[in-house]
Amino acid sequence: MPGRNFLFVPGPTNVPDRILRAMHVAMEDHRSSTFPSLTRPLFSDLKKIFKTESGQCFIFTGSGTGGWEAALTNTLSPGDKVLSARYGQFSHLWTDMAQRLGLDVQVLDAEWGEAAPVERIAEALAADTAHQIRAVMIVHNETATGVRTDVGAVRKALDAEKHPALLFVDGVSSIAAIDFRMDEWKVDCAVTGTQKALMLPPGAGIVCVSARALAAGERAKLTRVFFNFKDQVGQNALGYFPYTPSVPMLYGLRESVAMLLEEGLDNVFARHHRLAEGVRAAVKAWGLELCARAPKSYSDTVSAVMVPPHVKGQDVIDIAYRRYNLSLGAGLAKVAGKLFRIGHMGDLNELMLLGALAGSEMAMREAGIAIVAGSGVAAAEEYWREAASRRQPAEVGAGSKA
Ligand SMILES: Cc1ncc(COP(=O)(O)O)c(C=O)c1O
């Protein structure tokens, strides 16, 4: 089909041309004396994306799932108690991994569409007077339902009880798009993947780790080999890796971090919020509901749109893809068929999203959903037009050739 595929799944996301060009490199010796001139500034700048000065970032060939495993196996021992909030497919999968690794997982379930139950987390921490809970696991942005959890509130709950549990946060679909504060929230392990807001191909899991989490490794007995932080520490300090890194990925990450810092993280977050608000205006105009229940937990990187009961979400997705070359995200597990997801993270602007909204409208109408043609597009246009008129001229229309 001529023209570009409209990639609006919530990861992988669009890779900007600037990053594609940066990754188009000849292979080189990753043990050369000049290699650290690429990697050492990269490690240091990466910390800015996590908003940390004291944390340390590790780049593992792999994906977000590998990052989860790194966080758990480097800090915990078999049978250790952890508290995990489960409210969507990714918090389910991380919980499942903790169970399969032999941890004693206290699961706090919430309805899919709700955020992590912070009050119940606080109660569980208060009840744990012997401080047996070693870690709390939170998915910052549940990509399956389009729900954001207030990680700062979880930190407050820990502090209120003076509870020493480590705080692990999955920021796979939030970090570099939604405000994330490693140091302020005293996060001990923050996990992300390259294929989301970092605007890179899939292929690396990045884990940012606090000094407490590194220290916990001294007594942690879970087996880790490939993901051992300790093997990374010494080599990374010199600008190297314990095994062959993905060289193009490192060049891409170098460019991605540069782009994010050039735009300014606060501007990146504001752009994601503005784009998400336009999508939400469209959903409202269609007369449809989001899976996310409370406006305060709406995700700025993905919207999960509930379809009426007589329609299969998969039909909307298939029609959008086959007829219009638009890729939308599917409903996963419990919400399979009940929704479709529009990813709005990474290298995006209003007009790109209008294309996705137009394609969604056409596909929904063809799948039998009674919405007014153009209604969502018009609502989003109006929202973005007004938002643009409120912004400073310098912020609008700066243009980009890449
Ligand atoms: C919130 C979240 N966590 C973890 C993962 C798993 O990451 P990966 O597929 O990179 O292993 C995903 C993937 O979509 C995700 O959205």
Coordinates of C-alpha atoms and ligand atoms in Angstrom, one line a residue:
M1 CA 0.0 0.0 0.0
P2 CA 1.5 3.4 -0.9
G3 CA 2.2 5.9 1.8
R4 CA 3.4 5.2 5.3
N5 CA 1.9 2.8 7.7
F6 CA 0.2 4.8 10.5
L7 CA 1.7 3.2 13.5
F8 CA -0.5 4.0 16.5
V9 CA 0.0 1.0 18.7
P10 CA 1.3 1.9 22.1
G11 CA 4.8 0.6 21.3
P12 CA 6.7 0.1 19.2
T13 CA 6.3 3.8 18.2
N14 CA 7.4 5.9 15.3
V15 CA 11.2 6.1 15.0
P16 CA 12.1 9.7 13.9
D17 CA 14.3 9.9 10.8
R18 CA 17.0 11.6 12.9
I19 CA 17.2 8.5 15.0
L20 CA 17.1 6.2 12.0
R21 CA 20.0 8.0 10.5
A22 CA 21.9 8.0 13.7
M23 CA 21.5 4.2 13.9
H24 CA 22.6 3.6 10.4
V25 CA 26.2 3.1 11.3
A26 CA 28.9 0.7 10.3
M27 CA 29.7 -1.8 13.1
E28 CA 32.7 -1.1 15.2
D29 CA 34.8 -2.5 18.0
H30 CA 32.8 -2.1 21.2
R31 CA 36.1 -2.6 23.1
S32 CA 38.0 0.2 21.3
S33 CA 39.7 3.0 23.2
T34 CA 37.3 5.5 21.7
F35 CA 34.0 3.6 22.4
P36 CA 33.6 5.2 25.9
S37 CA 33.3 8.7 24.2
L38 CA 29.9 7.4 23.0
T39 CA 28.8 5.5 26.1
R40 CA 30.0 7.6 29.1
P41 CA 28.1 10.8 28.2
L42 CA 25.2 8.6 27.2
F43 CA 25.0 6.9 30.7
S44 CA 25.2 10.3 32.3
D45 CA 22.6 12.0 30.1
L46 CA 20.2 9.0 30.4
K47 CA 20.0 9.8 34.1
K48 CA 18.3 13.1 33.3
I49 CA 15.5 11.3 31.6
F50 CA 14.8 9.4 34.8
K51 CA 15.3 12.7 36.8
T52 CA 18.0 11.2 39.0
E53 CA 21.4 12.3 40.1
S54 CA 22.1 9.5 42.5
G55 CA 20.7 6.6 40.5
Q56 CA 22.6 4.5 38.0
C57 CA 21.2 3.4 34.6
F58 CA 21.9 0.0 33.0
I59 CA 21.2 -0.8 29.4
F60 CA 20.4 -4.4 28.8
T61 CA 20.0 -5.9 25.3
G62 CA 16.4 -7.2 25.7
S63 CA 13.2 -5.5 26.4
G64 CA 11.0 -4.2 29.2
T65 CA 10.3 -7.7 30.4
G66 CA 14.1 -8.3 30.8
G67 CA 14.2 -5.0 32.9
W68 CA 11.5 -6.4 35.2
E69 CA 13.5 -9.6 35.7
A70 CA 16.7 -7.5 36.3
A71 CA 14.9 -5.5 39.0
L72 CA 13.6 -8.5 40.9
T73 CA 16.5 -10.9 40.6
N74 CA 19.2 -8.4 41.6
T75 CA 17.5 -7.3 44.8
L76 CA 15.5 -10.2 46.3
S77 CA 15.9 -13.7 47.6
P78 CA 13.6 -16.7 47.0
G79 CA 10.6 -16.5 49.4
D80 CA 10.9 -12.8 49.9
K81 CA 7.6 -11.0 50.3
V82 CA 6.7 -8.4 47.8
L83 CA 3.5 -6.3 47.4
S84 CA 2.2 -6.1 43.8
A85 CA -0.7 -4.1 42.6
R86 CA -2.5 -5.7 39.6
Y87 CA -4.9 -3.7 37.4
G88 CA -4.1 -4.6 33.8
Q89 CA -2.2 -7.0 31.7
F90 CA 1.3 -5.6 32.3
S91 CA 0.9 -5.5 36.1
H92 CA -0.5 -9.0 35.8
L93 CA 2.6 -10.2 33.8
W94 CA 5.0 -8.6 36.2
T95 CA 3.2 -10.1 39.2
D96 CA 3.3 -13.5 37.4
M97 CA 7.0 -13.2 36.9
A98 CA 7.5 -12.5 40.6
Q99 CA 5.5 -15.6 41.5
R100 CA 7.4 -17.7 39.0
L101 CA 10.7 -16.5 40.4
G102 CA 9.7 -17.9 43.8
L103 CA 8.8 -14.7 45.6
D104 CA 5.9 -14.6 48.0
V105 CA 3.7 -12.1 46.3
Q106 CA 0.9 -10.3 48.1
V107 CA -1.3 -9.2 45.2
L108 CA -3.7 -6.3 45.5
D109 CA -6.2 -6.6 42.7
A110 CA -8.1 -3.6 41.3
E111 CA -10.6 -3.5 38.4
W112 CA -9.0 -3.1 35.0
G113 CA -9.5 0.6 34.3
E114 CA -8.6 1.7 37.8
A115 CA -5.2 2.8 39.0
A116 CA -3.2 1.0 41.6
P117 CA -5.1 1.0 44.9
V118 CA -2.9 3.4 46.8
E119 CA -5.1 3.3 49.9
R120 CA -5.0 -0.5 50.1
I121 CA -1.2 -0.4 49.5
A122 CA -1.0 2.0 52.5
E123 CA -3.1 -0.4 54.6
A124 CA -1.0 -3.4 53.7
L125 CA 2.2 -1.5 54.6
A126 CA 0.7 -0.4 57.9
A127 CA -0.3 -4.0 58.7
D128 CA 3.2 -5.2 58.0
T129 CA 4.7 -4.1 61.3
A130 CA 7.4 -6.7 61.1
H131 CA 8.5 -5.1 57.7
Q132 CA 8.5 -8.4 55.9
I133 CA 7.5 -6.7 52.6
R134 CA 10.8 -6.2 50.8
A135 CA 9.5 -4.4 47.7
V136 CA 6.4 -2.7 46.3
M137 CA 5.8 -3.2 42.6
I138 CA 3.9 -0.6 40.6
V139 CA 3.2 -0.1 36.9
H140 CA 3.2 3.6 36.5
N141 CA 1.3 3.6 33.2
E142 CA -0.8 0.5 32.6
T143 CA -0.6 0.3 28.8
A144 CA -3.4 -2.3 28.6
T145 CA -6.0 0.0 30.0
G146 CA -4.5 3.5 29.5
V147 CA -4.3 4.2 33.2
R148 CA -1.7 6.2 35.1
T149 CA -1.0 5.6 38.8
D150 CA 0.3 8.3 41.2
V151 CA 3.7 6.9 42.1
G152 CA 4.4 9.9 44.4
A153 CA 1.4 8.8 46.4
V154 CA 2.8 5.3 46.8
R155 CA 6.1 6.8 48.0
K156 CA 4.1 8.9 50.5
A157 CA 2.4 5.7 51.8
L158 CA 5.8 4.1 52.3
D159 CA 7.2 7.1 54.1
A160 CA 4.1 7.6 56.3
E161 CA 4.7 4.1 57.7
K162 CA 8.5 4.6 57.7
H163 CA 8.4 1.3 55.7
P164 CA 11.8 0.2 54.3
A165 CA 10.5 -1.7 51.3
L166 CA 12.1 -1.0 48.0
L167 CA 9.9 0.8 45.4
F168 CA 10.0 -0.8 41.9
V169 CA 8.3 1.1 39.1
D170 CA 7.5 -0.1 35.6
G171 CA 7.8 3.1 33.6
V172 CA 7.9 1.2 30.2
S173 CA 5.1 3.4 28.7
S174 CA 5.6 6.5 30.8
I175 CA 9.3 7.4 31.1
A176 CA 10.2 10.1 28.6
A177 CA 6.5 11.0 28.0
I178 CA 4.9 11.3 31.4
D179 CA 6.6 13.1 34.3
F180 CA 8.7 10.5 36.2
R181 CA 10.8 11.5 39.2
M182 CA 13.2 8.8 40.2
D183 CA 14.9 10.8 43.0
E184 CA 12.0 12.8 44.3
W185 CA 9.8 9.6 44.6
K186 CA 12.8 7.6 45.9
V187 CA 12.3 4.9 43.3
D188 CA 14.7 2.0 43.7
C189 CA 14.3 0.3 40.3
A190 CA 12.7 2.0 37.4
V191 CA 12.3 0.0 34.2
T192 CA 11.7 1.1 30.6
G193 CA 12.1 -0.2 27.1
T194 CA 13.4 1.5 24.0
Q195 CA 10.4 1.0 21.8
K196 CA 8.0 3.4 23.6
A197 CA 8.6 7.1 24.4
L198 CA 12.3 6.8 23.7
M199 CA 11.3 6.5 20.0
L200 CA 13.7 3.7 19.2
P201 CA 13.2 0.2 17.8
P202 CA 12.6 -2.6 20.4
G203 CA 15.8 -4.2 21.6
A204 CA 16.9 -2.8 25.0
G205 CA 15.5 -2.7 28.5
I206 CA 16.8 0.1 30.6
V207 CA 16.8 -0.1 34.4
C208 CA 17.7 2.8 36.6
V209 CA 18.7 1.7 40.0
S210 CA 19.1 3.5 43.4
A211 CA 22.1 3.0 45.7
R212 CA 19.7 1.1 48.1
A213 CA 18.8 -1.3 45.3
L214 CA 22.4 -1.9 44.5
A215 CA 23.2 -2.5 48.2
A216 CA 20.3 -5.0 48.4
G217 CA 22.1 -7.0 45.7
E218 CA 24.8 -7.9 48.3
R219 CA 22.3 -10.1 50.1
A220 CA 19.9 -11.0 47.3
K221 CA 20.0 -14.7 46.5
L222 CA 17.8 -15.0 43.4
T223 CA 19.9 -16.3 40.5
R224 CA 20.9 -13.7 37.9
V225 CA 23.5 -14.0 35.2
F226 CA 22.8 -12.0 32.1
F227 CA 21.0 -9.3 34.1
N228 CA 23.5 -9.1 36.9
F229 CA 23.9 -5.4 37.9
K230 CA 27.3 -6.2 39.4
D231 CA 28.7 -7.3 36.1
Q232 CA 27.6 -4.0 34.5
V233 CA 28.8 -1.7 37.3
G234 CA 32.5 -2.1 36.8
Q235 CA 32.4 -2.3 33.0
N236 CA 30.0 0.6 32.6
A237 CA 32.1 2.9 34.7
L238 CA 34.8 2.5 32.0
G239 CA 32.3 3.0 29.2
Y240 CA 32.1 -0.7 28.3
F241 CA 29.7 -3.7 28.7
P242 CA 30.3 -7.2 30.1
Y243 CA 29.1 -8.6 26.7
T244 CA 28.5 -7.3 23.2
P245 CA 26.0 -4.3 23.3
S246 CA 23.8 -3.4 20.4
V247 CA 26.0 -0.8 18.9
P248 CA 23.3 0.8 16.6
M249 CA 20.9 0.9 19.6
L250 CA 23.5 2.9 21.6
Y251 CA 23.8 5.4 18.7
G252 CA 20.0 5.6 18.5
L253 CA 19.7 6.1 22.2
R254 CA 22.3 8.8 22.1
E255 CA 20.2 10.7 19.5
S256 CA 16.9 10.0 21.3
V257 CA 18.2 11.4 24.6
A258 CA 19.6 14.4 22.8
M259 CA 16.2 15.1 21.1
L260 CA 14.3 14.8 24.4
L261 CA 16.7 17.1 26.2
E262 CA 16.7 19.6 23.3
E263 CA 12.9 19.7 23.4
G264 CA 13.1 19.9 27.2
L265 CA 11.4 17.2 29.3
D266 CA 8.7 19.5 30.6
N267 CA 7.8 20.4 27.0
V268 CA 7.8 16.7 26.1
F269 CA 5.4 16.0 28.9
A270 CA 3.2 19.0 28.0
R271 CA 3.1 17.9 24.3
H272 CA 2.0 14.4 25.4
H273 CA -0.7 15.8 27.6
R274 CA -2.0 18.1 24.9
L275 CA -2.1 15.3 22.3
A276 CA -3.8 13.0 24.8
E277 CA -6.4 15.6 25.6
G278 CA -7.3 16.0 21.9
V279 CA -7.7 12.2 21.6
R280 CA -9.9 12.3 24.7
A281 CA -12.0 15.1 23.2
A282 CA -12.5 12.8 20.1
V283 CA -13.5 9.8 22.2
K284 CA -16.1 12.0 24.0
A285 CA -17.4 13.3 20.7
W286 CA -17.8 9.8 19.4
G287 CA -20.0 9.1 22.4
L288 CA -17.6 6.3 23.6
E289 CA -16.0 5.7 26.9
L290 CA -12.4 5.2 27.9
C291 CA -11.4 2.1 29.8
A292 CA -9.8 4.4 32.4
R293 CA -12.4 5.3 35.0
A294 CA -11.1 8.4 36.8
P295 CA -9.9 11.5 34.8
K296 CA -7.0 11.9 37.2
S297 CA -5.7 8.6 36.1
Y298 CA -6.1 9.1 32.4
S299 CA -2.9 8.2 30.5
D300 CA -1.1 10.7 28.4
T301 CA 0.5 8.0 26.3
V302 CA -2.3 5.6 25.4
S303 CA -6.1 5.8 25.2
A304 CA -8.1 2.5 25.5
V305 CA -11.4 3.1 23.8
M306 CA -14.3 0.8 24.8
V307 CA -16.4 -0.4 21.9
P308 CA -20.2 -1.1 22.2
P309 CA -21.0 -4.7 23.2
H310 CA -22.3 -5.7 19.7
V311 CA -18.9 -4.9 18.1
K312 CA -15.6 -6.7 18.4
G313 CA -12.7 -4.4 19.0
Q314 CA -10.6 -6.7 16.8
D315 CA -12.8 -5.9 13.8
V316 CA -12.1 -2.2 14.2
I317 CA -8.4 -3.0 14.4
D318 CA -8.5 -5.3 11.4
I319 CA -10.5 -2.9 9.2
A320 CA -8.2 0.0 10.2
Y321 CA -5.2 -2.0 9.2
R322 CA -6.3 -3.7 6.1
R323 CA -8.2 -0.8 4.5
Y324 CA -6.3 2.2 5.8
N325 CA -2.9 1.0 6.8
L326 CA -3.5 2.2 10.3
S327 CA -2.2 0.1 13.2
L328 CA -4.2 0.4 16.4
G329 CA -3.5 -1.5 19.6
A330 CA -5.6 -4.6 20.6
G331 CA -7.5 -5.3 23.8
L332 CA -5.4 -7.7 25.9
A333 CA -6.5 -10.7 28.0
K334 CA -9.5 -9.6 30.2
V335 CA -10.4 -6.8 27.8
A336 CA -9.7 -8.6 24.6
G337 CA -12.3 -7.6 22.0
K338 CA -13.8 -5.0 24.3
L339 CA -11.6 -2.1 23.3
F340 CA -9.0 -0.8 20.9
R341 CA -6.1 1.4 21.9
I342 CA -4.7 4.5 20.3
G343 CA -1.0 4.9 21.2
H344 CA 0.0 8.6 21.4
M345 CA 3.5 8.5 22.6
G346 CA 6.9 9.4 21.1
D347 CA 7.5 11.3 17.9
L348 CA 4.1 12.6 17.3
N349 CA 2.2 15.8 16.5
E350 CA -1.4 16.9 16.1
L351 CA -1.7 16.3 12.4
M352 CA -0.3 12.8 12.6
L353 CA -2.8 12.0 15.4
L354 CA -5.7 13.5 13.3
G355 CA -4.9 10.9 10.6
A356 CA -5.2 8.2 13.3
L357 CA -8.4 9.6 14.5
A358 CA -9.8 9.8 11.0
G359 CA -8.8 6.2 10.3
S360 CA -10.3 5.1 13.6
E361 CA -13.6 6.8 12.7
M362 CA -13.8 5.2 9.3
A363 CA -12.9 1.8 10.7
M364 CA -15.4 2.1 13.6
R365 CA -18.2 3.1 11.2
E366 CA -17.4 0.1 9.0
A367 CA -17.4 -2.2 12.0
G368 CA -20.9 -1.1 12.8
I369 CA -20.4 1.6 15.5
A370 CA -22.9 4.4 15.1
I371 CA -20.7 7.5 15.3
V372 CA -21.0 10.7 13.2
A373 CA -18.3 10.9 10.5
G374 CA -15.8 13.5 11.4
S375 CA -17.1 14.1 14.9
G376 CA -14.0 13.0 16.7
V377 CA -11.6 14.6 14.2
A378 CA -13.6 17.9 14.6
A379 CA -13.4 17.8 18.4
A380 CA -9.7 17.1 18.4
E381 CA -9.1 19.8 15.8
E382 CA -10.9 22.3 17.9
Y383 CA -9.1 21.3 21.1
W384 CA -5.7 21.5 19.4
R385 CA -6.5 24.7 17.5
E386 CA -7.4 26.4 20.7
A387 CA -4.5 25.0 22.6
A388 CA -2.1 26.3 19.8
S389 CA -3.7 29.8 20.0
R390 CA -3.0 29.9 23.7
R391 CA 0.7 28.9 23.3
Q392 CA 3.5 31.4 22.7
P393 CA 4.2 31.9 18.9
A394 CA 7.7 30.6 19.4
E395 CA 6.3 27.3 20.7
V396 CA 4.1 26.8 17.6
G397 CA 5.1 26.1 14.1
A398 CA 8.8 25.9 14.7
G399 CA 8.7 23.2 12.1
S400 CA 11.1 20.3 11.7
K401 CA 12.7 18.8 8.7
A402 CA 13.6 15.6 10.3
Ligands
LIG1 C1 3.7 -1.1 30.9 C2 4.5 -2.2 30.2 N1 5.3 -2.9 30.9 C3 6.1 -3.9 30.4 C4 5.9 -4.2 29.0 C5 6.7 -5.3 28.5 O1 7.7 -4.8 27.7 P1 8.5 -5.5 26.5 O2 7.4 -5.9 25.6 O3 9.4 -4.5 26.0 O4 9.1 -6.7 27.1 C6 5.1 -3.4 28.2 C7 5.0 -3.7 26.8 O5 4.1 -3.2 26.1 C8 4.4 -2.4 28.9 O6 3.5 -1.6 28.1

